[in-house]
Coordinates of N, CA and C and ligand atoms in Angstrom, one line a residue:
M1 N -121.5 146.9 166.2 CA -121.9 147.8 167.3 C -122.2 147.0 168.6
N2 N -121.7 147.5 169.7 CA -122.0 146.9 171.0 C -123.2 147.6 171.7
I3 N -123.8 146.9 172.6 CA -124.8 147.6 173.4 C -124.2 148.1 174.6
K4 N -124.1 149.4 174.7 CA -123.3 150.1 175.7 C -124.2 150.6 176.9
S5 N -125.4 151.0 176.5 CA -126.3 151.4 177.6 C -127.7 151.0 177.3
A6 N -128.4 150.7 178.4 CA -129.8 150.4 178.3 C -130.5 151.1 179.5
E7 N -131.4 152.1 179.1 CA -132.1 152.8 180.2 C -133.6 152.4 180.1
F8 N -134.1 152.0 181.3 CA -135.6 151.8 181.3 C -136.3 153.1 181.2
V9 N -137.2 153.3 180.2 CA -137.9 154.5 180.0 C -139.2 154.5 180.8
K10 N -140.0 153.5 180.5 CA -141.3 153.3 181.2 C -142.0 152.1 180.7
G11 N -143.1 151.8 181.5 CA -144.0 150.7 181.1 C -145.2 151.3 180.4
I12 N -145.4 150.8 179.2 CA -146.6 151.3 178.4 C -147.8 150.4 178.7
V13 N -148.9 150.9 179.1 CA -150.0 150.0 179.5 C -151.2 150.3 178.6
G14 N -151.2 151.3 177.8 CA -152.3 151.6 176.9 C -151.9 152.7 175.9
T15 N -152.9 153.3 175.3 CA -152.6 154.3 174.3 C -151.6 155.3 174.9
D16 N -150.5 155.6 174.2 CA -149.4 156.3 174.9 C -148.7 157.1 173.8
D17 N -148.3 158.4 174.1 CA -147.6 159.1 173.0 C -146.1 159.2 173.2
T18 N -145.5 158.5 174.1 CA -144.1 158.5 174.4 C -143.3 158.2 173.1
L19 N -143.9 157.3 172.2 CA -143.2 156.9 171.1 C -143.4 157.8 169.9
E20 N -144.0 158.9 170.0 CA -144.2 159.8 168.9 C -143.0 160.6 168.6
N21 N -142.0 160.0 168.1 CA -140.8 160.7 167.7 C -140.1 159.9 166.7
D22 N -138.9 160.3 166.3 CA -138.2 159.5 165.2 C -137.2 158.5 165.6
I23 N -137.2 158.1 166.9 CA -136.3 157.1 167.4 C -136.7 155.7 166.9
P24 N -135.9 155.0 166.2 CA -136.2 153.7 165.7 C -136.7 152.7 166.8
Q25 N -137.7 151.9 166.5 CA -138.3 151.0 167.4 C -138.0 149.5 167.0
I26 N -137.3 148.8 167.9 CA -137.0 147.4 167.7 C -137.8 146.6 168.8
V27 N -138.6 145.6 168.3 CA -139.5 145.0 169.2 C -139.2 143.5 169.4
F28 N -139.4 143.1 170.6 CA -139.2 141.6 170.9 C -140.5 141.1 171.4
I29 N -141.0 140.0 170.8 CA -142.2 139.4 171.2 C -142.2 137.9 171.1
G30 N -142.9 137.2 171.9 CA -143.0 135.7 171.9 C -144.0 135.3 173.0
R31 N -144.3 134.0 172.9 CA -145.2 133.5 174.0 C -144.5 133.4 175.3
S32 N -145.2 133.4 176.4 CA -144.6 133.3 177.7 C -143.8 132.1 177.8
N33 N -142.6 132.2 178.5 CA -141.7 131.1 178.7 C -140.9 130.7 177.6
V34 N -141.0 131.4 176.4 CA -140.2 131.0 175.3 C -138.7 131.4 175.5
G35 N -138.5 132.3 176.5 CA -137.1 132.7 176.8 C -136.9 134.2 176.3
K36 N -137.9 134.9 176.2 CA -137.8 136.3 175.7 C -136.9 137.2 176.6
S37 N -137.1 137.1 177.9 CA -136.3 137.9 178.8 C -134.8 137.4 178.7
S38 N -134.6 136.1 178.6 CA -133.3 135.6 178.5 C -132.6 136.0 177.2
V39 N -133.3 136.0 176.1 CA -132.8 136.5 174.8 C -132.4 138.0 174.9
I40 N -133.2 138.8 175.5 CA -132.9 140.2 175.6 C -131.7 140.4 176.5
N41 N -131.7 139.7 177.6 CA -130.5 139.8 178.5 C -129.3 139.3 177.9
S42 N -129.3 138.3 177.0 CA -128.1 137.8 176.4 C -127.5 138.8 175.5
L43 N -128.3 139.8 175.0 CA -127.7 140.8 174.2 C -126.9 141.8 174.9
T44 N -127.2 142.0 176.2 CA -126.6 143.1 177.0 C -125.7 142.5 178.1
K45 N -125.8 141.2 178.3 CA -125.1 140.6 179.4 C -123.7 140.9 179.6
K46 N -122.9 140.9 178.4 CA -121.5 141.1 178.5 C -121.1 142.4 179.2
K47 N -122.0 143.4 179.0 CA -121.7 144.7 179.6 C -122.3 144.8 181.0
G48 N -122.9 143.7 181.5 CA -123.5 143.7 182.8 C -124.7 144.6 182.9
L49 N -125.4 144.8 181.8 CA -126.6 145.7 181.8 C -127.8 144.8 182.2
A50 N -128.6 145.3 183.1 CA -129.7 144.4 183.5 C -131.0 144.9 182.8
I51 N -131.6 144.0 182.1 CA -133.0 144.3 181.6 C -133.8 143.2 182.3
T52 N -134.6 143.6 183.3 CA -135.3 142.6 184.0 C -136.8 142.7 183.8
S53 N -137.2 142.3 182.7 CA -138.6 142.4 182.3 C -139.5 141.4 183.1
N54 N -138.9 140.4 183.7 CA -139.7 139.5 184.4 C -140.0 140.0 185.9
T55 N -139.6 141.2 186.2 CA -139.9 141.8 187.5 C -141.4 141.8 187.6
P56 N -141.9 141.4 188.8 CA -143.4 141.4 189.0 C -144.0 142.8 188.6
G57 N -145.1 142.7 187.9 CA -145.7 144.0 187.5 C -145.3 144.5 186.1
R58 N -144.1 143.9 185.7 CA -143.7 144.4 184.4 C -144.0 143.4 183.2
T59 N -144.7 142.3 183.6 CA -145.0 141.3 182.5 C -146.2 141.6 181.7
Q60 N -147.0 142.6 182.2 CA -148.3 142.9 181.5 C -148.2 144.2 180.7
Q61 N -147.1 144.8 180.6 CA -147.0 146.0 179.9 C -145.9 145.9 178.8
I62 N -145.8 147.0 178.0 CA -144.7 147.0 177.0 C -143.6 147.7 177.8
N63 N -142.5 147.0 178.0 CA -141.4 147.6 178.7 C -140.5 148.3 177.7
L64 N -140.3 149.6 177.8 CA -139.6 150.4 176.9 C -138.2 150.8 177.4
Y65 N -137.2 150.4 176.6 CA -135.8 150.7 177.0 C -135.2 151.6 175.9
Y66 N -134.3 152.4 176.3 CA -133.6 153.3 175.3 C -132.1 152.8 175.3
I67 N -131.7 152.2 174.1 CA -130.5 151.6 174.0 C -129.4 152.5 173.3
N68 N -128.3 152.6 173.9 CA -127.2 153.5 173.4 C -127.6 154.9 173.0
R69 N -128.7 155.3 173.6 CA -129.3 156.6 173.3 C -129.5 156.7 171.8
L70 N -129.9 155.6 171.1 CA -129.9 155.5 169.7 C -131.3 154.9 169.2
F71 N -131.7 153.9 169.9 CA -133.0 153.2 169.5 C -133.7 152.7 170.7
Y72 N -135.0 152.5 170.5 CA -135.9 152.0 171.5 C -135.9 150.4 171.4
L73 N -135.9 149.8 172.5 CA -136.1 148.3 172.5 C -137.4 148.2 173.3
L74 N -138.4 147.5 172.6 CA -139.7 147.3 173.2 C -139.8 145.9 173.5
D75 N -140.0 145.6 174.8 CA -140.2 144.2 175.3 C -141.7 144.0 175.5
M76 N -142.3 143.3 174.6 CA -143.8 143.2 174.6 C -144.2 142.1 175.6
P77 N -145.4 142.2 176.2 CA -145.9 141.2 177.1 C -146.0 139.8 176.4
G78 N -145.7 138.7 177.1 CA -145.8 137.4 176.5 C -147.2 137.0 176.2
Y79 N -147.4 136.4 175.1 CA -148.8 135.9 174.8 C -149.0 134.4 175.0
G80 N -150.3 134.0 175.0 CA -150.6 132.6 175.0 C -150.2 131.8 176.2
Y81 N -150.3 132.5 177.4 CA -150.0 131.7 178.6 C -151.3 131.2 179.2
A82 N -151.4 129.9 179.3 CA -152.7 129.3 179.6 C -153.1 129.7 181.0
K83 N -152.2 129.9 182.0 CA -152.6 130.2 183.4 C -153.0 131.6 183.6
V84 N -152.9 132.4 182.6 CA -153.2 133.8 182.9 C -154.8 134.0 182.8
P85 N -155.3 134.7 183.9 CA -156.8 134.9 183.9 C -157.3 135.6 182.6
K86 N -158.5 135.2 182.2 CA -159.1 135.7 180.9 C -159.1 137.2 180.8
K87 N -159.4 137.9 181.8 CA -159.5 139.4 181.8 C -158.1 140.0 181.4
L88 N -157.1 139.4 182.1 CA -155.7 139.9 181.9 C -155.3 139.6 180.5
K89 N -155.6 138.4 180.0 CA -155.3 137.9 178.6 C -155.9 138.9 177.6
E90 N -157.1 139.3 177.8 CA -157.8 140.2 176.9 C -157.1 141.6 176.9
K91 N -156.6 142.0 178.1 CA -155.9 143.3 178.2 C -154.6 143.2 177.4
I92 N -153.9 142.1 177.5 CA -152.6 141.9 176.8 C -152.8 141.9 175.3
V93 N -153.9 141.2 174.9 CA -154.2 141.1 173.4 C -154.5 142.5 172.9
K94 N -155.3 143.2 173.7 CA -155.6 144.6 173.3 C -154.4 145.5 173.2
L95 N -153.5 145.4 174.1 CA -152.3 146.2 174.1 C -151.4 145.9 172.9
I96 N -151.2 144.6 172.6 CA -150.4 144.2 171.5 C -151.1 144.7 170.2
D97 N -152.4 144.5 170.1 CA -153.2 144.9 168.9 C -153.1 146.4 168.7
W98 N -153.2 147.2 169.7 CA -153.1 148.6 169.6 C -151.7 149.0 169.1
Y99 N -150.7 148.5 169.7 CA -149.3 148.9 169.3 C -149.0 148.5 167.9
F100 N -149.2 147.3 167.5 CA -148.8 146.8 166.2 C -149.8 147.3 165.0
F101 N -151.1 147.2 165.3 CA -152.0 147.3 164.2 C -152.9 148.6 164.2
K102 N -153.1 149.2 165.4 CA -154.0 150.4 165.5 C -153.2 151.7 165.5
S103 N -152.1 151.7 166.2 CA -151.3 152.9 166.2 C -150.6 153.1 164.8
D104 N -150.0 154.2 164.6 CA -149.3 154.4 163.3 C -147.8 154.1 163.4
Y105 N -147.4 153.5 164.5 CA -146.0 153.3 164.7 C -145.4 152.3 163.7
E106 N -144.2 152.7 163.3 CA -143.4 151.8 162.4 C -142.3 151.1 163.2
Q107 N -142.1 149.8 162.9 CA -141.0 149.1 163.6 C -139.9 148.9 162.7
K108 N -138.7 149.2 163.1 CA -137.5 148.9 162.3 C -137.4 147.4 162.0
V109 N -137.6 146.7 163.1 CA -137.6 145.2 163.0 C -138.4 144.6 164.2
I110 N -139.1 143.6 164.0 CA -139.8 142.8 165.0 C -139.2 141.5 165.2
V111 N -138.6 141.2 166.4 CA -138.0 139.9 166.6 C -139.0 139.0 167.3
V112 N -139.5 138.0 166.5 CA -140.4 137.0 167.1 C -139.7 135.8 167.5
I113 N -139.8 135.5 168.8 CA -139.0 134.4 169.4 C -139.9 133.1 169.4
I114 N -139.4 132.0 168.9 CA -140.1 130.8 169.0 C -139.2 129.8 169.7
D115 N -139.7 128.6 170.1 CA -138.9 127.6 170.7 C -138.5 126.6 169.6
A116 N -137.2 126.5 169.4 CA -136.6 125.7 168.3 C -137.0 124.2 168.4
K117 N -137.1 123.8 169.7 CA -137.3 122.3 169.8 C -138.8 122.0 169.7
V118 N -139.6 122.8 170.4 CA -141.1 122.6 170.3 C -141.7 123.0 169.0
G119 N -141.0 124.0 168.3 CA -141.6 124.5 167.1 C -142.6 125.6 167.3
P120 N -143.2 126.2 166.3 CA -144.1 127.3 166.4 C -145.5 126.7 167.0
T121 N -146.1 127.4 167.9 CA -147.4 127.0 168.4 C -148.4 127.7 167.6
E122 N -149.7 127.4 167.8 CA -150.8 128.1 167.1 C -150.8 129.6 167.3
D123 N -150.4 130.0 168.6 CA -150.4 131.4 168.9 C -149.2 132.1 168.1
D124 N -148.1 131.4 168.0 CA -147.0 131.9 167.2 C -147.4 132.1 165.8
L125 N -148.0 131.1 165.2 CA -148.4 131.2 163.8 C -149.4 132.3 163.6
H126 N -150.3 132.5 164.5 CA -151.3 133.5 164.4 C -150.7 134.9 164.5
M127 N -149.7 135.1 165.4 CA -149.0 136.3 165.5 C -148.2 136.6 164.2
L128 N -147.5 135.6 163.7 CA -146.7 135.8 162.4 C -147.6 136.1 161.3
R129 N -148.8 135.5 161.2 CA -149.7 135.8 160.1 C -150.2 137.2 160.2
S130 N -150.6 137.7 161.4 CA -151.1 139.0 161.6 C -150.0 140.1 161.2
L131 N -148.8 139.8 161.6 CA -147.7 140.7 161.3 C -147.4 140.8 159.8
A132 N -147.5 139.6 159.1 CA -147.3 139.5 157.7 C -148.3 140.3 156.9
K133 N -149.6 140.2 157.4 CA -150.7 140.8 156.8 C -150.5 142.4 156.8
H134 N -149.8 142.8 157.8 CA -149.5 144.3 157.9 C -148.1 144.6 157.4
N135 N -147.5 143.7 156.6 CA -146.2 144.0 156.0 C -145.1 144.4 157.0
K136 N -145.1 143.8 158.1 CA -144.1 144.2 159.1 C -142.8 143.4 158.8
N137 N -141.7 144.1 159.2 CA -140.4 143.5 159.0 C -140.1 142.6 160.2
V138 N -140.1 141.3 159.9 CA -140.0 140.3 161.0 C -138.8 139.4 160.9
V139 N -138.1 139.2 162.0 CA -137.0 138.2 162.1 C -137.4 137.2 163.1
I140 N -137.1 135.9 162.8 CA -137.5 134.9 163.8 C -136.2 134.4 164.5
V141 N -136.3 134.4 165.8 CA -135.2 133.8 166.6 C -135.7 132.5 167.1
A142 N -135.1 131.4 166.7 CA -135.5 130.1 167.2 C -134.6 129.7 168.4
N143 N -135.2 130.0 169.6 CA -134.4 129.9 170.9 C -134.3 128.5 171.4
K144 N -133.4 128.3 172.3 CA -133.3 127.0 173.0 C -132.7 125.9 172.1
I145 N -131.9 126.2 171.2 CA -131.3 125.2 170.3 C -130.4 124.2 171.1
D146 N -130.0 124.7 172.3 CA -129.2 123.8 173.1 C -129.9 122.6 173.6
K147 N -131.3 122.6 173.5 CA -132.1 121.5 174.0 C -132.3 120.4 172.9
I148 N -131.9 120.7 171.7 CA -132.1 119.8 170.6 C -130.9 118.8 170.6
K149 N -131.2 117.5 170.5 CA -130.1 116.5 170.5 C -129.2 116.8 169.3
S150 N -127.9 116.6 169.4 CA -127.0 117.0 168.3 C -127.3 116.2 167.0
S151 N -127.7 114.9 167.2 CA -128.0 114.1 166.0 C -129.2 114.6 165.2
L152 N -130.1 115.4 165.9 CA -131.3 115.9 165.3 C -131.2 117.3 164.8
Y153 N -130.1 118.0 165.2 CA -130.0 119.4 165.1 C -130.1 119.9 163.6
E154 N -129.3 119.4 162.7 CA -129.3 119.9 161.3 C -130.7 119.7 160.7
G155 N -131.4 118.6 160.9 CA -132.7 118.3 160.4 C -133.7 119.3 160.9
R156 N -133.6 119.5 162.2 CA -134.6 120.4 162.9 C -134.5 121.9 162.3
I157 N -133.2 122.3 162.2 CA -133.0 123.7 161.7 C -133.5 123.8 160.3
S158 N -133.1 122.8 159.4 CA -133.6 123.0 158.0 C -135.1 122.9 157.9
E159 N -135.7 122.1 158.8 CA -137.2 122.1 158.8 C -137.8 123.5 159.1
L160 N -137.2 124.1 160.1 CA -137.7 125.5 160.5 C -137.4 126.5 159.4
K161 N -136.2 126.4 158.8 CA -135.8 127.3 157.8 C -136.7 127.2 156.5
N162 N -137.1 125.9 156.3 CA -138.1 125.7 155.1 C -139.4 126.2 155.5
Q163 N -139.9 126.0 156.7 CA -141.2 126.4 157.1 C -141.3 127.9 157.0
F164 N -140.2 128.6 157.4 CA -140.2 130.1 157.5 C -139.3 130.7 156.4
S165 N -139.4 130.2 155.2 CA -138.4 130.6 154.2 C -138.5 132.1 153.8
K166 N -139.6 132.7 154.1 CA -139.6 134.1 153.8 C -139.0 135.0 154.9
Y167 N -138.6 134.4 155.9 CA -138.0 135.2 157.0 C -136.5 134.9 157.2
L168 N -135.8 135.8 157.8 CA -134.5 135.5 158.3 C -134.8 134.7 159.6
L169 N -134.2 133.5 159.8 CA -134.4 132.7 161.0 C -133.0 132.5 161.6
I170 N -132.9 132.9 162.9 CA -131.6 132.8 163.6 C -131.7 131.7 164.6
P171 N -130.9 130.6 164.4 CA -130.9 129.6 165.5 C -130.2 130.2 166.7
Y172 N -130.8 130.0 167.9 CA -130.3 130.8 169.0 C -130.3 130.0 170.3
S173 N -129.4 130.3 171.2 CA -129.5 129.8 172.6 C -129.1 131.0 173.5
A174 N -130.1 131.4 174.3 CA -129.8 132.5 175.2 C -128.8 132.0 176.3
I175 N -129.0 130.7 176.7 CA -128.2 130.2 177.7 C -126.7 130.0 177.3
K176 N -126.6 129.4 176.1 CA -125.2 129.1 175.6 C -124.7 130.3 174.8
E177 N -125.4 131.4 174.7 CA -125.0 132.6 174.0 C -124.7 132.3 172.5
I178 N -125.5 131.5 171.9 CA -125.3 131.2 170.4 C -126.2 132.1 169.6
G179 N -125.7 132.7 168.6 CA -126.5 133.6 167.7 C -126.6 135.1 168.2
V180 N -125.9 135.3 169.3 CA -126.0 136.7 169.9 C -125.4 137.7 168.9
G181 N -124.2 137.4 168.3 CA -123.6 138.4 167.4 C -124.5 138.7 166.2
E182 N -125.1 137.6 165.6 CA -126.0 137.8 164.4 C -127.2 138.6 164.8
L183 N -127.8 138.4 165.9 CA -129.0 139.1 166.3 C -128.6 140.6 166.6
I184 N -127.5 140.8 167.2 CA -127.1 142.2 167.5 C -126.9 142.9 166.1
G185 N -126.3 142.2 165.2 CA -126.0 142.7 163.8 C -127.4 143.1 163.2
V186 N -128.4 142.3 163.3 CA -129.7 142.6 162.7 C -130.3 143.8 163.3
I187 N -130.3 143.9 164.7 CA -131.0 145.0 165.3 C -130.3 146.3 165.2
T188 N -129.0 146.3 165.0 CA -128.3 147.6 165.0 C -127.9 148.0 163.6
K189 N -128.4 147.2 162.6 CA -128.1 147.6 161.2 C -128.7 148.9 160.9
R190 N -128.0 149.8 160.2 CA -128.5 151.1 159.9 C -129.4 151.0 158.7
Ligands
GDP201 P1 -140.0 134.6 179.0 O1 -141.2 134.3 179.8 O2 -140.2 134.4 177.6 O3 -139.4 135.9 179.3 O4 -138.9 133.5 179.4 P2 -137.6 133.4 180.3 O5 -136.5 134.2 179.8 O6 -138.1 133.8 181.7 O7 -137.2 131.9 180.2 C1 -138.2 130.9 180.5 C2 -137.4 129.6 180.9 O8 -136.7 129.1 179.7 C3 -136.4 129.8 182.0 O9 -136.4 128.7 182.8 C4 -135.1 129.9 181.2 O10 -133.9 129.5 182.0 C5 -135.3 129.0 180.0 N1 -134.5 129.4 178.8 C6 -134.5 130.6 178.2 N2 -133.6 130.6 177.2 C7 -133.1 129.3 177.1 C8 -132.2 128.7 176.2 O11 -131.6 129.2 175.3 N3 -131.9 127.3 176.5 C9 -132.5 126.7 177.5 N4 -132.2 125.4 177.7 N5 -133.4 127.3 178.4 C10 -133.7 128.6 178.2

């Protein structure tokens, strides 16, 4: 399946009932700067669809898109950014916590993006543990594989696959468009 249309529905900033319907929810989350916007854009790029979640003002909310008039794509705010003021950080943590753990929403799949070269940070591990505790369906995208030296590539990927053996882990490069087909397959699977 191709991604043919992406409509921006709204920015969710707190308790919200827009999602109270049967439309499947596919969620993208990762720490700031991991390349979340780039990954999302790589999925729609070929069709020239713009999902511009890094637009000022849109980084602190859940950006809700309606894809192919078939499913929702939720672009969560980035977590773990050191330079973000404490008050704002708390607001973001609260929003993520409400959506995943306090609301009754079910996610068809949650795509957690990590940096393949840097590896998972403490914030990533914390997020993955919380999602696992709530039995969420998680897929890990290991982005920026183009930054790994080719001589180290195989070793690095098997290390990550061993560390996250209970998850599907997709080696990915948003810039080189590697892994795009596999990820589209995962999110559009019926
Ligand atoms: P976000 O804050 O998670 O939405 O991250 P962005 O998508 O804005 O990307 C953060 C930085 O990482 C930008 O400078 C991107 O160009 C870079 N980036 C994103 N994906 C890749 C990738 O696959 N490879 C490389 N080398 N850089 C990437």
